[in-house]
XYZ file of N, CA and C in Angstrom:
735
model
N -22.430 19.906 1.004
C -22.240 18.509 1.304
C -21.780 18.379 2.986
N -21.790 17.495 3.506
C -21.187 17.286 4.899
C -20.524 15.829 5.176
N -19.287 15.881 4.907
C -18.674 14.677 4.873
C -17.747 14.265 6.308
N -18.097 12.981 7.007
C -17.314 12.549 8.062
C -16.142 12.207 7.674
N -14.872 12.388 8.225
C -13.747 11.858 7.839
C -13.115 10.892 9.116
N -13.045 9.625 8.395
C -12.399 8.642 9.481
C -11.037 8.142 8.920
N -10.197 7.712 9.921
C -8.800 7.202 9.598
C -8.364 6.117 10.841
N -7.645 5.596 10.380
C -6.678 4.721 11.166
C -7.408 4.287 12.447
N -8.194 3.555 12.213
C -9.363 2.891 12.985
C -8.380 1.564 13.799
N -7.529 0.996 12.998
C -6.450 0.194 13.711
C -7.514 -1.073 14.305
N -8.362 -1.461 13.746
C -9.258 -2.918 14.557
C -10.050 -2.587 15.484
N -9.906 -1.234 16.229
C -10.732 -0.962 17.316
C -12.161 -0.628 16.996
N -12.862 -1.997 17.162
C -14.409 -1.830 16.888
C -15.170 -1.106 18.063
N -14.485 -1.000 18.826
C -15.366 -0.257 19.976
C -15.460 1.194 19.544
N -14.257 1.542 19.394
C -14.101 3.268 18.811
C -15.031 3.337 17.410
N -14.726 2.420 16.824
C -15.625 2.854 15.352
C -17.073 2.863 15.524
N -17.800 1.778 16.562
C -19.154 1.699 16.772
C -19.456 3.091 17.705
N -18.714 3.696 18.570
C -19.019 5.135 19.183
C -18.975 5.939 18.070
N -18.014 6.089 17.301
C -18.007 7.124 16.243
C -19.192 7.189 15.283
N -19.491 5.728 14.765
C -20.378 5.650 13.736
C -21.806 6.258 14.468
N -21.920 5.979 15.825
C -22.941 6.287 16.504
C -23.294 7.924 16.422
N -22.204 8.675 16.640
C -22.004 9.887 16.858
C -22.365 10.463 15.271
N -22.216 10.025 14.250
C -22.239 10.264 13.073
C -23.743 10.465 12.743
N -24.490 9.394 13.075
C -25.716 9.024 13.025
C -26.633 10.484 13.373
N -25.928 11.231 14.439
C -26.593 12.263 15.121
C -26.496 13.515 14.242
N -25.634 13.957 13.278
C -25.248 15.101 12.758
C -25.450 15.216 11.478
N -26.320 14.706 10.851
C -26.777 14.992 9.362
C -25.714 14.711 8.430
N -24.744 13.927 8.292
C -23.829 13.542 7.630
C -24.179 13.153 6.359
N -23.826 13.809 5.107
C -24.342 13.047 3.844
C -23.340 11.724 3.259
N -22.146 11.964 3.672
C -21.099 10.992 3.317
C -19.930 10.676 4.262
N -19.578 9.329 4.581
C -18.421 9.044 5.231
C -17.222 8.667 4.467
N -15.880 8.918 4.758
C -14.931 8.353 3.796
C -13.788 7.881 4.911
N -13.155 7.112 4.735
C -12.030 6.296 5.531
C -10.652 6.309 4.900
N -10.058 6.713 5.644
C -8.312 7.048 5.205
C -7.307 5.892 5.302
N -7.719 4.953 5.647
C -7.076 3.790 5.754
C -6.520 3.146 6.989
N -5.538 2.561 7.044
C -5.248 1.587 8.227
C -6.572 1.165 9.176
N -6.740 0.149 8.694
C -8.447 -0.245 8.922
C -8.305 -1.038 10.051
N -7.419 -2.002 9.750
C -7.691 -3.210 10.600
C -6.436 -3.844 11.692
N -5.301 -3.463 11.381
C -3.980 -3.481 12.212
C -4.026 -3.468 13.489
N -3.987 -4.342 14.512
C -3.836 -3.995 15.978
C -4.382 -5.105 16.544
N -3.927 -4.699 17.898
C -4.222 -6.102 19.137
C -5.848 -5.986 19.682
N -7.100 -5.637 18.607
C -8.168 -5.722 19.212
C -8.983 -6.607 18.322
N -10.149 -5.908 17.355
C -10.775 -6.984 16.938
C -10.825 -6.675 15.505
N -10.063 -7.054 14.712
C -9.805 -6.641 13.179
C -10.936 -7.403 12.622
N -11.239 -8.584 12.813
C -12.359 -9.107 11.816
C -13.753 -8.274 12.255
N -14.189 -8.047 13.419
C -15.408 -7.303 13.588
C -15.258 -5.825 13.119
N -13.995 -5.408 12.953
C -13.972 -3.889 12.329
C -14.228 -4.378 10.963
N -13.601 -5.207 10.655
C -13.348 -5.368 8.623
C -15.112 -5.691 8.093
N -16.084 -6.255 9.170
C -17.060 -6.653 9.074
C -18.180 -5.609 8.889
N -17.802 -4.878 9.819
C -18.504 -3.345 9.907
C -18.180 -2.206 8.695
N -17.014 -2.327 8.331
C -16.565 -1.454 7.346
C -17.046 -2.042 5.969
N -16.985 -3.554 5.796
C -17.433 -4.088 4.576
C -19.041 -3.848 4.426
N -19.766 -3.531 5.449
C -21.290 -3.638 5.270
C -21.456 -2.053 5.244
N -20.858 -1.125 5.389
C -20.725 0.443 5.477
C -20.880 0.809 3.742
N -19.574 -0.012 3.049
C -19.312 0.280 1.849
C -19.192 1.625 1.444
N -18.121 2.454 2.356
C -17.818 3.976 2.277
C -16.512 4.046 1.074
N -16.118 5.221 0.641
C -15.108 5.311 0.232
C -14.144 5.044 1.143
N -13.261 4.147 0.655
C -12.060 3.683 1.595
C -10.445 3.791 0.839
N -9.738 4.136 1.502
C -8.291 3.869 0.615
C -7.283 3.341 1.731
N -6.324 2.500 1.024
C -5.282 1.822 1.565
C -4.485 2.484 2.437
N -4.273 1.900 3.962
C -2.853 2.538 4.422
C -1.890 1.772 4.457
N -0.827 2.076 5.004
C 0.508 1.233 4.975
C 0.182 -0.075 5.411
N -0.513 -0.020 6.712
C -0.716 -1.262 7.301
C -1.651 -2.217 7.067
N -2.379 -1.586 6.064
C -3.371 -2.197 5.261
C -2.419 -3.238 4.272
N -1.496 -2.525 3.959
C -0.759 -3.211 2.713
C 0.254 -4.175 3.242
N 0.503 -3.703 4.564
C 1.443 -4.881 5.310
C 0.667 -6.440 5.457
N -0.568 -6.129 5.731
C -1.330 -7.027 5.918
C -1.217 -8.308 4.780
N -0.939 -7.399 3.434
C -1.331 -8.373 2.206
C -0.191 -8.810 1.883
N 1.081 -8.401 2.479
C 2.589 -8.811 2.161
C 2.822 -10.352 2.522
N 4.032 -10.892 2.189
C 4.406 -12.277 2.771
C 5.190 -12.177 3.734
N 5.899 -11.232 3.821
C 7.156 -10.941 4.391
C 6.870 -10.791 6.155
N 6.445 -11.589 6.827
C 6.387 -11.310 8.209
C 7.371 -11.304 8.804
N 8.542 -11.904 8.562
C 9.627 -11.589 9.138
C 9.917 -10.264 9.060
N 10.311 -9.724 7.805
C 10.825 -8.323 7.692
C 10.150 -7.364 8.877
N 8.759 -7.461 9.094
C 7.991 -6.586 9.806
C 8.036 -7.004 11.433
N 8.163 -8.044 11.704
C 8.536 -8.679 13.058
C 7.408 -8.133 13.946
N 6.244 -8.065 13.870
C 5.216 -7.804 14.855
C 4.410 -8.545 15.377
N 4.146 -8.559 16.702
C 3.272 -9.487 17.081
C 1.958 -9.159 16.919
N 1.506 -8.074 16.520
C 0.292 -7.452 16.209
C -0.034 -7.891 14.573
N 0.992 -7.829 14.033
C 0.740 -8.282 12.599
C 0.380 -9.979 12.286
N 1.187 -10.707 13.225
C 0.586 -11.909 13.225
C -0.630 -12.285 13.579
N -1.174 -11.477 14.623
C -2.336 -11.719 15.643
C -3.324 -11.517 14.425
N -3.250 -10.088 13.867
C -4.470 -9.348 12.828
C -4.621 -10.544 11.776
N -3.479 -11.019 11.179
C -3.722 -11.929 9.913
C -4.257 -13.169 10.617
N -4.523 -13.873 11.691
C -4.823 -14.863 12.036
C -6.254 -14.607 12.217
N -6.668 -13.407 12.751
C -7.742 -13.152 13.231
C -8.935 -12.848 11.825
N -8.181 -12.605 10.776
C -8.826 -12.159 9.343
C -9.289 -13.344 8.399
N -10.370 -13.211 8.028
C -10.834 -14.268 7.247
C -10.839 -14.048 5.525
N -10.740 -14.962 4.814
C -10.429 -14.711 3.269
C -11.344 -13.300 2.593
N -12.501 -13.173 3.153
C -13.334 -12.391 2.404
C -12.592 -10.657 2.977
N -12.021 -10.796 4.191
C -11.435 -9.767 4.729
C -10.149 -9.230 3.794
N -9.329 -10.181 3.528
C -8.332 -10.041 2.653
C -8.618 -9.654 1.534
N -9.766 -9.819 0.887
C -10.348 -9.550 -0.400
C -10.525 -8.242 -0.445
N -11.160 -7.768 0.533
C -11.727 -6.467 0.866
C -10.590 -5.356 0.850
N -9.519 -5.924 1.526
C -8.302 -5.083 1.399
C -7.448 -4.979 0.176
N -7.557 -6.148 -0.350
C -7.025 -5.832 -1.891
C -7.731 -5.210 -2.620
N -8.933 -4.612 -2.558
C -9.873 -4.004 -3.474
C -9.735 -2.640 -2.961
N -8.851 -1.753 -2.297
C -8.730 -0.719 -1.858
C -7.943 0.219 -2.220
N -8.035 1.173 -2.846
C -7.160 1.682 -3.761
C -6.277 2.849 -2.866
N -4.841 3.137 -3.407
C -4.229 3.803 -2.803
C -4.671 5.414 -2.600
N -5.203 5.920 -3.550
C -5.860 7.238 -3.942
C -7.097 7.156 -4.451
N -8.062 7.901 -4.151
C -9.357 7.964 -4.295
C -9.830 9.831 -4.685
N -10.591 9.740 -5.755
C -11.461 10.829 -5.496
C -12.721 10.893 -5.488
N -13.481 11.676 -4.739
C -14.871 11.625 -4.026
C -15.636 12.654 -4.455
N -16.769 12.896 -5.524
C -17.630 14.029 -5.571
C -16.607 14.874 -6.469
N -15.557 14.831 -6.894
C -14.462 15.550 -8.002
C -14.048 16.619 -7.161
N -14.123 16.939 -5.559
C -13.598 17.781 -4.824
C -12.873 17.499 -3.850
N -13.040 15.972 -3.396
C -12.078 15.567 -2.243
C -11.108 14.395 -2.729
N -9.841 14.592 -2.448
C -8.869 13.624 -3.018
C -8.181 13.086 -1.776
N -8.556 11.708 -1.463
C -8.409 10.718 -0.572
C -6.951 10.123 -0.602
N -6.142 10.028 0.328
C -4.982 9.168 0.346
C -4.873 8.949 1.915
N -3.727 8.113 2.150
C -3.093 7.544 4.073
C -2.353 8.685 4.025
N -0.973 8.465 3.595
C 0.322 9.212 3.623
C 0.188 10.512 2.925
N 1.101 10.330 1.734
C 1.140 11.028 0.733
C 0.781 10.299 -0.413
N 0.342 11.325 -1.546
C -0.022 10.500 -2.828
C 0.802 9.440 -3.287
N 2.246 9.474 -3.144
C 2.790 8.731 -3.522
C 3.665 7.353 -2.589
N 3.314 7.812 -1.347
C 4.143 6.785 -0.313
C 3.201 6.892 0.882
N 2.696 5.584 1.104
C 2.111 5.570 2.267
C 2.445 5.398 3.749
N 3.531 5.691 3.779
C 4.250 5.463 5.232
C 5.020 6.907 5.778
N 4.664 7.834 4.616
C 4.789 9.222 4.783
C 4.270 10.295 5.420
N 4.416 10.913 6.360
C 3.736 12.264 7.085
C 3.700 13.236 5.798
N 2.422 13.567 5.485
C 2.215 14.680 4.603
C 2.289 16.236 5.030
N 1.615 16.123 6.425
C 1.679 17.447 7.354
C 2.753 17.574 8.354
N 3.306 16.473 8.704
C 4.261 16.885 9.625
C 5.558 16.425 9.686
N 6.682 16.750 9.910
C 7.949 16.290 10.277
C 8.486 15.699 11.595
N 9.553 14.988 11.612
C 10.051 14.536 12.743
C 10.919 15.452 13.767
N 10.937 16.019 14.391
C 12.274 16.806 15.105
C 12.004 16.392 16.794
N 13.539 16.033 17.023
C 13.381 15.520 18.449
C 12.486 14.655 19.014
N 12.222 13.672 18.207
C 11.481 12.513 18.584
C 9.940 12.830 18.374
N 9.414 13.982 18.218
C 8.086 14.377 18.047
C 7.773 15.075 16.629
N 6.471 15.237 16.672
C 5.733 15.793 15.145
C 5.938 17.338 15.202
N 6.299 17.907 14.104
C 6.169 19.408 13.941
C 5.564 19.786 12.749
N 4.435 20.856 12.974
C 3.999 21.010 11.146
C 5.226 21.652 10.338
N 4.996 20.719 9.100
C 5.871 21.419 7.880
C 5.272 22.773 7.474
N 6.041 23.748 6.595
C 5.883 24.504 5.988
C 4.564 24.301 4.973
N 4.025 25.235 4.405
C 3.419 25.406 3.195
C 3.968 24.796 2.041
N 5.372 25.398 1.961
C 6.152 24.866 0.710
C 6.432 23.460 0.961
N 6.718 23.017 1.859
C 7.310 21.763 1.797
C 6.169 20.330 1.598
N 4.711 20.965 2.269
C 3.577 20.193 1.919
C 3.333 20.299 0.638
N 3.385 21.373 -0.059
C 2.718 21.839 -1.472
C 3.824 20.908 -2.246
N 4.931 20.433 -2.050
C 6.029 19.718 -2.953
C 4.872 18.324 -2.732
N 4.631 17.701 -1.989
C 4.174 16.364 -1.917
C 2.770 16.134 -2.546
N 2.035 17.410 -2.766
C 0.775 17.306 -3.516
C 0.781 17.555 -4.647
N 1.928 17.839 -5.522
C 1.732 18.529 -6.766
C 1.027 18.026 -7.872
N 0.730 16.717 -7.949
C -0.120 16.355 -8.814
C -1.754 16.417 -8.634
N -2.055 16.767 -7.471
C -3.603 16.828 -7.019
C -3.953 18.066 -7.363
N -5.205 18.060 -8.142
C -5.977 19.417 -8.409
C -6.972 19.758 -7.626
N -7.543 18.574 -6.649
C -8.888 18.772 -6.097
C -8.739 20.156 -4.802
N -9.719 20.658 -4.545
C -9.309 22.116 -3.590
C -9.557 21.156 -2.200
N -9.912 20.276 -1.885
C -9.900 19.481 -0.508
C -9.040 18.153 -0.374
N -8.030 18.103 0.137
C -7.344 16.877 0.317
C -7.139 16.086 1.882
N -7.671 15.131 2.057
C -7.740 14.273 3.150
C -6.817 13.230 3.141
N -6.174 13.141 4.430
C -4.793 12.467 4.474
C -4.964 11.923 6.329
N -4.394 11.114 6.523
C -4.202 10.292 7.930
C -2.696 9.930 8.014
N -2.929 8.737 8.894
C -1.335 8.152 9.321
C -0.634 8.442 10.354
N -0.717 9.999 10.748
C 0.251 10.181 12.040
C -0.737 10.455 13.219
N -2.083 10.122 12.817
C -2.827 10.002 14.253
C -3.251 11.241 14.920
N -2.766 12.630 14.059
C -2.889 14.051 14.987
C -3.748 14.835 14.200
N -4.807 14.931 14.607
C -6.099 15.932 13.753
C -5.343 17.320 13.336
N -5.623 17.711 12.280
C -4.819 18.805 11.784
C -5.645 19.562 10.519
N -5.638 20.824 10.589
C -5.992 21.082 9.193
C -5.143 22.488 8.820
N -4.866 22.522 7.404
C -3.974 23.448 6.759
C -4.382 24.054 5.510
N -4.477 25.445 5.609
C -4.822 25.889 4.076
C -3.720 26.534 3.560
N -3.689 25.917 2.292
C -2.521 26.367 1.467
C -2.694 27.793 0.698
N -1.672 28.317 0.214
C -1.816 29.468 -0.221
C -2.743 29.819 -1.197
N -2.935 28.556 -2.146
C -3.994 29.130 -3.079
C -5.463 28.460 -2.304
N -5.515 28.575 -1.280
C -6.877 28.402 -0.623
C -7.260 27.122 -0.544
N -6.569 26.327 -0.953
C -6.811 24.705 -0.812
C -6.562 24.271 0.367
N -7.077 23.384 1.179
C -7.102 22.827 2.348
C -6.863 21.567 2.702
N -6.184 20.892 3.411
C -5.873 19.764 3.819
C -6.158 19.251 5.499
N -6.858 18.044 5.610
C -7.486 17.949 6.872
C -6.779 16.567 7.184
N -6.398 16.294 8.259
C -6.195 14.963 8.838
C -7.281 14.787 10.125
N -8.031 13.864 10.201
C -9.035 13.786 11.113
C -8.410 13.069 12.434
N -7.005 12.789 12.527
C -6.422 11.849 13.709
C -6.977 10.726 13.568
N -6.863 9.656 14.633
C -7.374 8.210 14.695
C -8.499 8.127 15.352
N -9.291 7.336 14.568
C -10.349 6.789 15.456
C -9.894 5.806 16.428
N -8.883 5.038 16.181
C -8.978 3.773 17.084
C -7.557 4.117 17.730
N -6.614 4.904 17.678
C -5.474 4.610 18.544
C -4.676 6.112 18.579
N -4.992 6.386 19.661
C -4.753 7.994 20.126
C -3.089 8.302 20.540
N -2.436 7.122 20.676
C -0.641 7.399 20.806
C -0.319 6.704 20.210
N 1.219 6.487 19.912
C 2.194 5.290 19.690
C 3.352 5.745 19.508
N 4.335 4.862 19.944
C 5.683 5.262 19.729
C 6.024 4.418 18.307
N 6.773 5.005 17.443
C 7.425 4.527 16.168
C 8.774 4.106 16.375
N 9.221 2.982 16.792
C 10.719 2.652 16.867
C 11.791 2.608 15.492
N 10.966 2.832 14.455
C 11.877 2.908 13.379
C 12.629 4.145 12.872
N 13.534 4.377 12.417
C 14.477 5.751 12.351
C 13.664 6.545 11.344
N 13.447 7.681 11.818
C 13.876 8.367 12.957
C 12.510 8.174 14.095
N 13.170 7.405 15.205
C 12.170 6.907 16.434
C 11.286 8.439 16.702
N 10.203 8.154 17.166
C 9.273 9.140 17.779
C 8.050 8.724 18.380
N 7.477 9.732 19.081
C 6.185 9.514 19.775
C 5.042 10.412 19.286
N 4.030 9.837 19.463
C 2.902 10.756 18.938
C 1.695 10.536 20.172
N 1.283 11.666 20.513
C 0.506 11.573 21.929
C -0.453 12.444 21.696
N -2.046 12.212 21.601
C -2.880 13.275 21.807
C -3.516 13.882 23.195
N -3.068 13.047 24.300
C -3.335 13.431 25.535
C -4.715 12.962 26.416
N -5.543 12.102 25.509
C -7.065 11.806 25.599
C -7.105 10.603 25.409
N -7.814 9.543 25.887
C -8.122 8.432 25.204
C -9.343 8.014 24.041
N -10.003 9.478 23.577
C -11.387 9.553 22.971
C -10.754 8.936 21.400
N -12.099 8.507 20.788
C -11.967 8.197 19.309
C -11.907 9.628 18.875
N -11.162 9.811 17.581
C -11.153 11.011 16.820
C -11.843 10.851 15.424
N -12.519 12.081 15.126
C -12.781 11.788 13.551
C -13.025 13.437 13.119
N -13.101 13.577 11.964
C -13.324 15.146 11.476
C -14.784 15.239 10.624
N -15.400 16.495 10.761
C -16.594 16.549 9.621
C -15.800 17.950 8.741
N -16.180 17.919 7.720
C -15.821 18.934 6.845
C -17.303 19.233 6.086
N -17.639 20.870 6.186
C -18.725 21.176 5.392
C -18.420 22.543 4.289
N -19.097 23.003 3.518
C -18.887 24.151 2.792
C -19.810 25.335 3.328
N -19.063 26.268 3.378
C -19.889 27.333 3.794
C -19.850 28.620 2.999
N -20.508 28.741 2.153
C -20.509 29.942 1.046
C -19.204 29.320 0.160
N -18.040 30.176 0.282
C -16.831 29.950 -0.621
C -15.565 29.260 0.529
N -15.857 29.065 1.612
C -14.872 28.636 2.880
C -15.534 27.256 3.225
N -14.457 26.487 3.883
C -14.637 25.248 4.530
C -14.591 25.191 5.711
N -15.599 24.430 6.371
C -15.949 24.573 7.792
C -15.318 23.040 8.256
N -14.301 22.943 9.112
C -14.078 21.586 9.664
C -13.691 21.552 11.107
N -14.549 20.533 11.610
C -14.647 20.024 12.971
C -13.983 19.020 13.525
N -13.011 19.200 14.297
C -12.491 17.897 14.693
C -13.113 17.201 16.262
N -13.785 16.376 16.073
C -14.604 15.647 17.161
C -14.042 14.461 17.775
N -14.087 14.630 19.395
C -13.712 13.407 20.296
C -15.023 12.838 20.537
N -14.832 11.264 20.854
C -16.108 10.534 21.254
C -15.703 9.637 22.036
N -16.281 9.687 23.546
C -15.874 8.777 24.224
C -16.324 7.213 23.970
N -15.597 6.325 24.530
C -16.160 5.084 24.106
C -15.741 4.111 25.162
N -15.712 2.849 25.463
C -15.187 2.123 26.258
C -13.831 1.886 26.132
N -12.990 2.693 25.995
C -11.695 2.535 26.172
C -10.871 1.338 27.013
N -11.678 1.256 28.304
C -11.171 0.380 29.328
C -11.072 -1.364 28.727
N -12.243 -1.550 28.214
C -12.537 -2.616 27.547
C -11.319 -3.142 26.506
N -11.215 -1.978 25.372
C -10.144 -1.881 24.369
C -8.964 -2.420 25.077
N -8.507 -1.361 26.135
C -7.087 -1.722 26.803
C -6.920 -2.958 27.129
N -7.801 -3.365 27.811
C -7.780 -4.794 28.263
C -7.762 -5.748 27.387
N -8.343 -5.601 26.171
C -8.197 -6.552 25.044
C -6.531 -6.411 24.568
N -6.276 -5.413 24.658
C -4.783 -5.116 23.993
C -3.999 -6.178 24.935
N -4.237 -6.012 26.316
C -3.340 -6.241 26.888
C -3.243 -8.000 27.087
N -4.545 -8.476 26.904
C -4.726 -9.928 26.405
C -4.171 -10.235 25.435
N -3.881 -9.781 24.236
C -3.458 -10.030 23.100
C -1.846 -9.481 23.148
N -1.078 -9.546 24.087
C 0.341 -9.262 24.352
C 0.781 -7.934 24.077
N -0.132 -6.938 23.968
C 0.263 -5.221 23.743
C 0.005 -4.546 24.949
N 0.930 -4.844 25.802
C 0.752 -3.717 26.988
C 0.783 -2.110 26.862
N 1.915 -2.048 25.710
C 2.037 -0.745 25.452
C 0.908 -0.351 24.536
N 0.184 -0.851 23.745
C -1.239 -0.314 23.143
C -2.059 -0.022 24.212
N -1.976 -1.168 25.530
C -3.235 -0.997 26.283
C -3.076 0.367 26.968
N -1.698 0.744 27.268
C -1.473 2.010 27.891
C -2.174 3.026 26.911
N -1.436 3.238 25.619
C -1.837 4.349 24.717
C -3.309 4.281 24.453
N -4.024 3.194 24.851
C -5.560 3.205 24.495
C -6.536 3.887 25.840
N -5.653 3.885 26.583
C -6.265 4.200 28.012
C -6.071 5.820 28.464
N -5.138 6.162 27.872
C -4.489 7.668 28.284
C -4.096 8.527 27.246
N -4.230 7.919 25.895
C -3.744 8.834 24.910
C -2.340 9.253 25.115
N -1.446 8.577 25.954
C -0.119 8.982 25.974
C 0.858 7.568 25.762
N 2.128 7.952 25.600
C 2.714 6.688 25.520
C 3.555 6.300 26.792
């Protein structure tokens, strides 16, 4: 089995289309999506239409959940208002159908952040405003209920693969649609991947081991950046064009 892992598309239809085109060339058997699908100042409705038509295994992310909440004042985000205004009822119904956690083929456990918290990073902790890899012991504490040999998570937009002491593996594919960001909630921090490419991963089994490929895909990030500017997010425009904050 060869699985393509997508996460954190954030309404970036341009990046998603490029990734799906790349996947078609790689003899992939299954595609999974780890959430944060639509939120962002780009094309949430167009992205939703593609994902609904794909009908792939998808879990909800924290910013998918936020789109379904009524308290816009609490989140106070221009992109939240923009995204909600762009989406149609069928898109909200699709978001409502997404589970927080999902098992695929009895071997893969999918969730966005951690099994119990879609807003928490599983693999990284924040030190001095940047992400640092957690110890295996700290990671293990957050996945105690999970029995599957492969765990797939997203949320921090940072590609990573961690093998635990029991030879289980955790993969974060990075972000399809947003290569950098600043999070102003405490503890404040930056995430930078250093290049504007769309990112996803492929995992496949080789004998008793797992092969993980982290893939960078070029796409028209200049158009995406201009769209972010037009929709009031010059910070997103910079992130999309440079992969830096």
